[in-house]
CSV table of C-alpha atoms and ligand atoms in Angstrom, one decimal:
chain,number,residue,atom,x,y,z
A,545,UNK,CA,-4.9,16.4,28.0
A,546,UNK,CA,-4.5,12.2,27.3
A,547,UNK,CA,-1.2,10.4,27.0
A,548,UNK,CA,-1.4,7.4,24.7
A,549,UNK,CA,0.7,4.6,23.8
A,550,UNK,CA,1.4,4.9,19.9
A,551,UNK,CA,-0.9,2.3,18.9
A,552,UNK,CA,-2.3,2.8,15.5
A,553,UNK,CA,-5.5,4.0,16.4
A,554,UNK,CA,-3.6,6.8,18.5
A,555,UNK,CA,-1.4,7.7,15.6
A,556,UNK,CA,-4.4,8.3,13.4
A,557,UNK,CA,-6.3,10.4,16.0
A,558,UNK,CA,-3.2,12.6,16.5
A,559,UNK,CA,-3.0,12.8,12.7
A,560,UNK,CA,-6.2,13.9,12.3
A,561,UNK,CA,-5.7,16.4,15.0
A,562,UNK,CA,-2.7,17.9,13.3
A,563,UNK,CA,-5.0,18.1,10.0
A,564,UNK,CA,-7.6,19.5,11.5
A,565,UNK,CA,-5.6,22.6,12.9
A,566,UNK,CA,-5.0,21.2,16.2
A,567,UNK,CA,-1.6,20.4,18.1
A,568,UNK,CA,-0.3,17.3,19.8
A,569,UNK,CA,3.0,16.1,21.3
A,570,UNK,CA,5.0,13.7,19.4
A,571,UNK,CA,8.4,11.6,20.4
A,572,UNK,CA,10.9,12.1,17.9
A,573,UNK,CA,14.6,10.6,18.2
A,574,UNK,CA,15.8,13.8,19.7
A,575,UNK,CA,13.1,15.1,22.2
A,576,UNK,CA,9.5,15.4,22.2
A,577,UNK,CA,8.1,17.8,19.8
A,578,UNK,CA,4.6,20.0,19.9
A,579,UNK,CA,3.5,19.3,16.5
A,580,UNK,CA,1.2,20.8,14.0
A,581,UNK,CA,0.6,21.6,10.4
A,582,UNK,CA,3.1,23.6,9.4
A,583,UNK,CA,1.6,25.1,6.5
A,584,UNK,CA,-1.5,26.3,8.6
A,585,UNK,CA,-0.7,29.7,9.9
A,586,UNK,CA,-3.4,29.7,12.9
A,587,UNK,CA,-1.9,26.0,14.2
A,588,UNK,CA,1.7,27.7,14.3
A,589,UNK,CA,0.6,30.8,16.3
A,590,UNK,CA,-1.4,28.4,18.5
A,591,UNK,CA,2.5,26.6,18.9
A,592,UNK,CA,4.0,29.9,19.7
A,593,UNK,CA,1.3,30.7,22.2
A,594,UNK,CA,1.1,27.4,24.1
A,595,UNK,CA,5.2,27.5,24.8
A,596,UNK,CA,5.1,31.1,25.0
A,597,UNK,CA,7.8,31.7,22.8
A,598,UNK,CA,8.3,34.9,20.7
A,599,UNK,CA,7.1,34.4,17.4
A,600,UNK,CA,10.1,35.7,15.7
A,601,UNK,CA,11.7,32.5,16.7
A,602,UNK,CA,11.2,30.1,13.8
A,603,UNK,CA,10.1,26.4,13.9
A,604,UNK,CA,11.5,23.3,12.6
A,605,UNK,CA,9.3,21.6,9.9
A,606,UNK,CA,9.5,17.8,9.8
A,607,UNK,CA,8.7,15.5,6.7
A,608,UNK,CA,8.3,11.9,6.5
A,609,UNK,CA,9.7,11.6,3.1
A,610,UNK,CA,12.5,13.3,0.8
A,611,UNK,CA,10.1,13.4,-1.9
A,612,UNK,CA,8.1,15.9,0.3
A,613,UNK,CA,10.9,18.7,0.3
A,614,UNK,CA,10.0,20.5,-2.6
A,615,UNK,CA,6.6,21.3,-0.7
A,616,UNK,CA,8.7,23.5,2.0
A,617,UNK,CA,11.8,24.3,0.3
A,618,UNK,CA,12.2,26.4,-2.7
A,619,UNK,CA,15.5,24.9,-3.8
A,620,UNK,CA,18.5,23.2,-2.0
A,621,UNK,CA,22.2,23.1,-2.9
A,622,UNK,CA,24.0,19.3,-3.7
A,623,UNK,CA,25.3,19.5,-0.3
A,624,UNK,CA,21.9,19.2,1.1
A,625,UNK,CA,21.2,15.8,-0.7
A,626,UNK,CA,24.8,14.6,0.4
A,627,UNK,CA,23.7,15.7,4.1
A,628,UNK,CA,20.2,14.1,3.7
A,629,UNK,CA,21.7,10.9,2.4
A,630,UNK,CA,24.0,10.5,5.1
A,631,UNK,CA,21.7,11.7,7.7
A,632,UNK,CA,17.8,11.7,7.2
A,633,UNK,CA,16.1,10.2,9.1
A,634,UNK,CA,18.0,11.6,11.8
A,635,UNK,CA,18.8,14.2,13.9
A,636,UNK,CA,19.9,17.1,11.3
A,637,UNK,CA,18.1,20.2,10.3
A,638,UNK,CA,18.8,22.0,7.3
A,639,UNK,CA,18.2,25.5,6.7
A,640,UNK,CA,17.2,26.3,3.0
A,641,UNK,CA,15.1,28.8,1.0
A,642,UNK,CA,11.5,29.1,1.9
A,643,UNK,CA,8.7,28.0,-0.4
A,644,UNK,CA,6.2,30.3,-0.6
A,645,UNK,CA,3.2,27.8,0.6
A,646,UNK,CA,5.2,27.8,4.0
A,647,UNK,CA,3.7,30.8,6.1
A,648,UNK,CA,5.7,33.3,7.7
A,649,UNK,CA,4.6,32.7,11.2
A,650,UNK,CA,6.3,29.2,10.8
A,651,UNK,CA,9.4,30.7,9.7
A,652,UNK,CA,9.2,33.6,12.2
A,653,UNK,CA,9.1,35.8,9.3
A,654,UNK,CA,12.2,34.8,7.3
A,655,UNK,CA,12.5,33.8,3.9
A,656,UNK,CA,14.2,30.5,5.1
A,657,UNK,CA,13.0,27.3,6.5
A,658,UNK,CA,14.4,24.7,8.8
A,659,UNK,CA,13.5,21.0,7.8
A,660,UNK,CA,14.5,17.5,8.6
A,661,UNK,CA,13.0,13.8,8.5
A,662,UNK,CA,13.1,12.4,11.9
A,663,UNK,CA,13.9,8.8,12.7
A,664,UNK,CA,11.3,7.9,15.4
A,665,UNK,CA,8.9,5.6,13.8
A,666,UNK,CA,6.1,7.4,15.8
A,667,UNK,CA,7.1,10.7,14.2
A,668,UNK,CA,7.2,9.4,11.1
A,669,UNK,CA,3.9,7.5,11.1
A,670,UNK,CA,1.8,10.6,12.3
A,671,UNK,CA,3.5,13.0,9.7
A,672,UNK,CA,2.7,10.3,7.2
A,673,UNK,CA,-0.6,9.9,8.4
A,674,UNK,CA,-1.4,13.7,8.8
A,675,UNK,CA,-0.3,14.2,5.3
A,676,UNK,CA,1.3,17.4,5.9
A,677,UNK,CA,4.5,19.1,6.6
A,678,UNK,CA,4.5,19.1,10.7
A,679,UNK,CA,6.2,21.9,12.8
A,680,UNK,CA,7.5,20.8,15.9
A,681,UNK,CA,9.4,22.7,18.2
A,682,UNK,CA,10.5,21.1,21.3
A,683,UNK,CA,7.7,20.5,23.5
A,684,UNK,CA,9.0,22.8,26.5
A,685,UNK,CA,8.0,26.0,27.7
A,686,UNK,CA,10.2,28.8,26.0
A,687,UNK,CA,14.0,28.7,27.7
A,688,UNK,CA,13.0,25.9,30.0
A,689,UNK,CA,14.4,22.3,29.5
A,690,UNK,CA,13.0,20.0,26.4
A,691,UNK,CA,11.5,16.7,27.5
A,692,UNK,CA,12.9,13.2,26.4
A,693,UNK,CA,10.1,11.6,28.2
A,694,UNK,CA,6.4,12.1,28.2
A,695,UNK,CA,6.8,12.3,32.0
A,696,UNK,CA,8.9,15.1,31.9
A,697,UNK,CA,6.5,17.4,29.4
A,698,UNK,CA,5.3,20.4,31.5
A,699,UNK,CA,1.9,20.6,33.0
A,700,UNK,CA,1.4,23.9,31.3
A,701,UNK,CA,1.9,22.2,27.8
A,702,UNK,CA,0.1,18.9,28.8
A,703,UNK,CA,-3.0,20.9,29.6
A,704,UNK,CA,-3.2,22.5,26.4
A,705,UNK,CA,-3.1,19.6,23.9
A,706,UNK,CA,-5.5,16.8,23.0
A,707,UNK,CA,-3.0,13.9,22.5
A,708,UNK,CA,0.2,13.3,23.7
A,709,UNK,CA,2.0,10.2,22.1
A,710,UNK,CA,4.2,8.3,24.7
A,711,UNK,CA,7.2,6.9,22.4
A,712,UNK,CA,9.6,6.2,25.5
A,713,UNK,CA,12.6,7.8,26.4
A,714,UNK,CA,14.2,9.4,23.4
A,715,UNK,CA,17.4,7.8,21.9
A,716,UNK,CA,19.3,10.9,21.2
A,717,UNK,CA,18.5,13.1,24.0
A,718,UNK,CA,19.7,16.4,22.8
A,719,UNK,CA,18.0,18.4,20.2
A,720,UNK,CA,19.0,18.2,16.1
A,721,UNK,CA,22.1,19.8,14.7
A,722,UNK,CA,21.0,23.0,12.7
A,723,UNK,CA,23.0,23.5,9.7
A,724,UNK,CA,22.2,26.7,7.5
A,725,UNK,CA,22.9,25.9,3.8
A,726,UNK,CA,21.7,29.2,2.6
A,727,UNK,CA,25.0,31.2,3.1
A,728,UNK,CA,28.0,30.8,0.7
A,729,UNK,CA,29.7,28.2,3.3
A,730,UNK,CA,27.6,25.7,5.5
A,731,UNK,CA,27.3,27.0,9.1
A,732,UNK,CA,26.5,25.4,12.4
A,733,UNK,CA,23.7,27.2,13.9
A,734,UNK,CA,22.9,24.6,16.8
A,735,UNK,CA,25.3,21.8,17.6
A,736,UNK,CA,23.1,18.9,18.2
A,737,UNK,CA,22.5,15.2,17.4
A,738,UNK,CA,25.1,14.9,14.7
A,739,UNK,CA,28.6,15.5,15.3
A,740,UNK,CA,30.7,18.8,13.8
A,741,UNK,CA,33.4,16.2,12.9
A,742,UNK,CA,31.2,13.8,11.0
A,743,UNK,CA,29.6,16.4,9.0
A,744,UNK,CA,33.0,18.2,8.2
A,745,UNK,CA,34.4,14.5,7.2
A,746,UNK,CA,31.6,14.0,4.8
A,747,UNK,CA,31.8,17.5,3.3
A,748,UNK,CA,35.3,17.7,3.2
A,749,UNK,CA,35.0,21.5,4.5
A,750,UNK,CA,35.1,23.0,7.6
A,751,UNK,CA,31.9,24.1,8.9
A,752,UNK,CA,31.5,27.7,10.1
A,753,UNK,CA,29.8,28.2,13.6
A,754,UNK,CA,28.0,31.2,15.2
A,755,UNK,CA,29.9,32.6,18.4
A,756,UNK,CA,27.8,31.9,21.6
A,757,UNK,CA,27.3,35.6,22.3
A,758,UNK,CA,26.3,36.7,18.6
A,759,UNK,CA,22.5,36.8,19.0
A,760,UNK,CA,20.5,36.0,17.2
A,761,UNK,CA,20.5,34.1,13.5
A,762,UNK,CA,18.8,31.1,15.5
A,763,UNK,CA,17.0,31.5,18.5
A,764,UNK,CA,18.7,28.5,20.0
A,765,UNK,CA,21.3,31.1,20.5
A,766,UNK,CA,19.7,32.8,23.4
A,767,UNK,CA,22.0,32.7,26.1
A,768,UNK,CA,19.4,31.2,28.7
A,769,UNK,CA,17.7,28.4,27.3
A,770,UNK,CA,17.7,24.5,27.5
A,771,UNK,CA,17.5,25.7,31.3
A,772,UNK,CA,16.1,23.8,34.5
A,773,UNK,CA,14.5,25.7,37.3
A,774,UNK,CA,17.3,25.2,39.5
A,775,UNK,CA,20.4,27.5,39.3
A,776,UNK,CA,23.2,25.6,37.7
A,777,UNK,CA,26.7,25.9,38.3
A,778,UNK,CA,29.6,24.3,36.4
A,779,UNK,CA,32.9,23.2,38.3
A,780,UNK,CA,36.0,20.8,37.7
A,781,UNK,CA,35.2,18.5,40.4
A,782,UNK,CA,32.1,18.1,42.7
A,783,UNK,CA,32.4,18.7,46.6
A,784,UNK,CA,30.9,15.8,48.6
A,785,UNK,CA,28.1,18.1,49.6
A,786,UNK,CA,27.0,19.2,46.0
A,787,UNK,CA,24.1,18.0,44.3
A,788,UNK,CA,24.4,17.2,40.5
A,789,UNK,CA,26.4,15.6,37.7
A,790,UNK,CA,29.8,13.9,38.1
A,791,UNK,CA,32.2,11.8,35.9
A,792,UNK,CA,33.4,10.1,39.3
A,793,UNK,CA,32.7,8.0,41.9
A,794,UNK,CA,29.4,9.8,43.6
A,795,UNK,CA,30.6,11.5,46.7
A,796,UNK,CA,27.0,11.3,48.2
A,797,UNK,CA,23.5,10.2,47.4
A,798,UNK,CA,22.6,13.6,45.4
A,799,UNK,CA,25.0,13.0,42.9
A,800,UNK,CA,24.4,11.2,39.7
A,801,UNK,CA,27.4,9.5,37.8
A,802,UNK,CA,27.1,10.4,34.3
A,803,UNK,CA,28.6,8.6,31.2
A,804,UNK,CA,32.3,9.4,29.9
A,805,UNK,CA,31.1,9.2,26.2
A,806,UNK,CA,29.2,12.4,24.9
A,807,UNK,CA,26.4,10.8,22.9
A,808,UNK,CA,25.6,8.4,26.1
A,809,UNK,CA,25.9,11.8,28.2
A,810,UNK,CA,23.7,13.8,26.0
A,811,UNK,CA,21.0,10.9,26.0
A,812,UNK,CA,21.0,11.2,29.9
A,813,UNK,CA,21.5,15.1,30.2
A,814,UNK,CA,17.7,16.4,30.2
A,815,UNK,CA,16.2,13.3,32.0
A,816,UNK,CA,18.7,13.9,34.9
A,817,UNK,CA,18.1,17.6,35.0
A,818,UNK,CA,14.4,17.2,35.3
A,819,UNK,CA,14.6,14.5,37.8
A,820,UNK,CA,16.7,16.9,40.1
A,821,UNK,CA,14.3,19.7,39.2
A,822,UNK,CA,11.4,17.4,40.0
A,823,UNK,CA,13.2,16.8,43.4
A,824,UNK,CA,13.4,20.6,44.1
A,825,UNK,CA,16.9,20.9,44.2
A,826,UNK,CA,17.8,24.6,44.2
A,827,UNK,CA,21.5,24.3,42.8
A,828,UNK,CA,22.9,21.7,40.4
A,829,UNK,CA,26.5,21.5,40.3
A,830,UNK,CA,27.8,19.9,37.1
A,831,UNK,CA,31.6,18.7,36.5
A,832,UNK,CA,32.6,20.0,33.6
A,833,UNK,CA,33.0,17.6,30.6
A,834,UNK,CA,36.2,17.3,28.5
A,835,UNK,CA,37.4,20.5,26.1
A,836,UNK,CA,36.9,18.1,23.3
A,837,UNK,CA,35.1,18.9,19.8
A,838,UNK,CA,33.0,15.8,20.5
A,839,UNK,CA,31.4,17.2,23.6
A,840,UNK,CA,30.5,20.6,21.7
A,841,UNK,CA,26.6,19.9,21.9
A,842,UNK,CA,26.9,18.9,25.4
A,843,UNK,CA,28.8,22.0,26.1
A,844,UNK,CA,26.2,24.2,24.2
A,845,UNK,CA,23.6,22.6,26.4
A,846,UNK,CA,25.4,23.0,29.7
A,847,UNK,CA,26.5,26.6,28.9
A,848,UNK,CA,23.2,27.7,28.2
A,849,UNK,CA,21.6,26.1,31.2
A,850,UNK,CA,24.1,27.7,33.3
A,851,UNK,CA,24.1,31.3,32.1
A,852,UNK,CA,21.9,34.1,33.8
A,853,UNK,CA,21.8,36.2,30.6
B,2084,LIG,O1,15.6,18.0,17.6
B,2084,LIG,C1,14.9,18.7,17.3
B,2084,LIG,O2,15.4,19.7,16.4
B,2084,LIG,C2,13.6,19.1,17.8
B,2084,LIG,C3,12.7,18.2,17.7
B,2084,LIG,C4,11.0,18.2,18.2
B,2084,LIG,O3,12.4,17.7,16.2
B,2084,LIG,N1,13.0,20.5,17.5
B,2084,LIG,C5,13.6,21.4,18.1
B,2084,LIG,O4,12.9,22.7,17.5
B,2084,LIG,O5,14.5,21.6,18.5
B,2084,LIG,P1,13.1,24.2,18.6
B,2084,LIG,O6,12.1,24.8,17.9
B,2084,LIG,O7,13.0,23.7,19.8
B,2084,LIG,O8,14.1,24.7,18.0
B,2084,LIG,C6,14.3,25.2,16.5
B,2084,LIG,C7,15.8,25.5,16.2
B,2084,LIG,C8,16.1,26.9,16.6
B,2084,LIG,O9,17.5,26.9,17.3
B,2084,LIG,C9,16.1,27.9,15.6
B,2084,LIG,O10,17.2,28.7,15.8
B,2084,LIG,C10,16.6,26.9,14.1
B,2084,LIG,O11,15.7,25.9,14.7
B,2084,LIG,N2,15.6,27.5,13.1
B,2084,LIG,C11,14.2,27.3,12.9
B,2084,LIG,N3,13.7,27.7,11.6
B,2084,LIG,C12,15.2,28.6,11.4
B,2084,LIG,C13,15.6,29.4,10.3
B,2084,LIG,N4,14.6,29.4,9.4
B,2084,LIG,N5,16.9,29.8,10.2
B,2084,LIG,C14,17.6,29.5,11.3
B,2084,LIG,N6,17.7,28.8,12.3
B,2084,LIG,C15,16.0,28.2,12.3
B,2085,LIG,MG1,13.6,24.1,21.7
């Protein structure tokens, strides 16, 4: 394993590894991704292996350009164009009917594909140079915390890949919003980098969602997921002896003061949890954020991180 700055040479080398059926780690604006050729079933199987992820959990396909959508999706409704125009490149993933060229390995045996165009310039340059659609789940071990910095990539993953491109800290810090467009009405399968209210305003209709307990149209719906090694506890206020995340003036040196704005909070969350995990903390206590809709993606990750299921 080697960590490289994303120079043109390193990007070209990473693209070559992908073209030849290998696996690399690349930064995106949401989280780091474990990337391979989405149309190469063997490479995709290797990604499941490295992540130790059940292979019925489909991967997200990343494209560099809208004009490549027809390579992975058989068709798309008008609403897909509207969403893509508003949010691509960016942290929004659309679930569409699968193109027959996409192996069933990539889609976890489904007739649908999840696809997005990332905004991070390194991801887009890698995809462009690779010249193929790129499958990239988050670069964490199954159920673990996604890395938002190259430093936070699990050593288990680091040893398995040839190239890690270090693009600095991820701007969004939480995974993309996944919207299913294959049913009669659009449904949010996973809240994320683009807020529900924004999408609803754009489409002029309410979006369905999956209740947290209903498994498993989307693997992001496993209850315990996005979890640090430490036990996570949600509380209304931290006591002075607690180690964790607060909105208030910290009551001790083990407390991290978090932003009161949901996007800024989301951008820091995984990095702070990784930091506490690295320090060997056994229990992370987190002050509950407001119940507002704006906090949906953060709440989703906190619920999953604190679930024992
Ligand atoms: O921000 C992101 O989306 C990051 C970066 C690397 O792009 N990727 C990511 O991938 O989070 P992953 O594999 O960790 O999460 C994939 C999510 C899962 O929640 C899964 O349910 C959903 O995408 N998904 C993928 N294909 C799907 C499909 N065909 N139908 C329904 N959900 C799908
Ligand atoms: Mg993931």
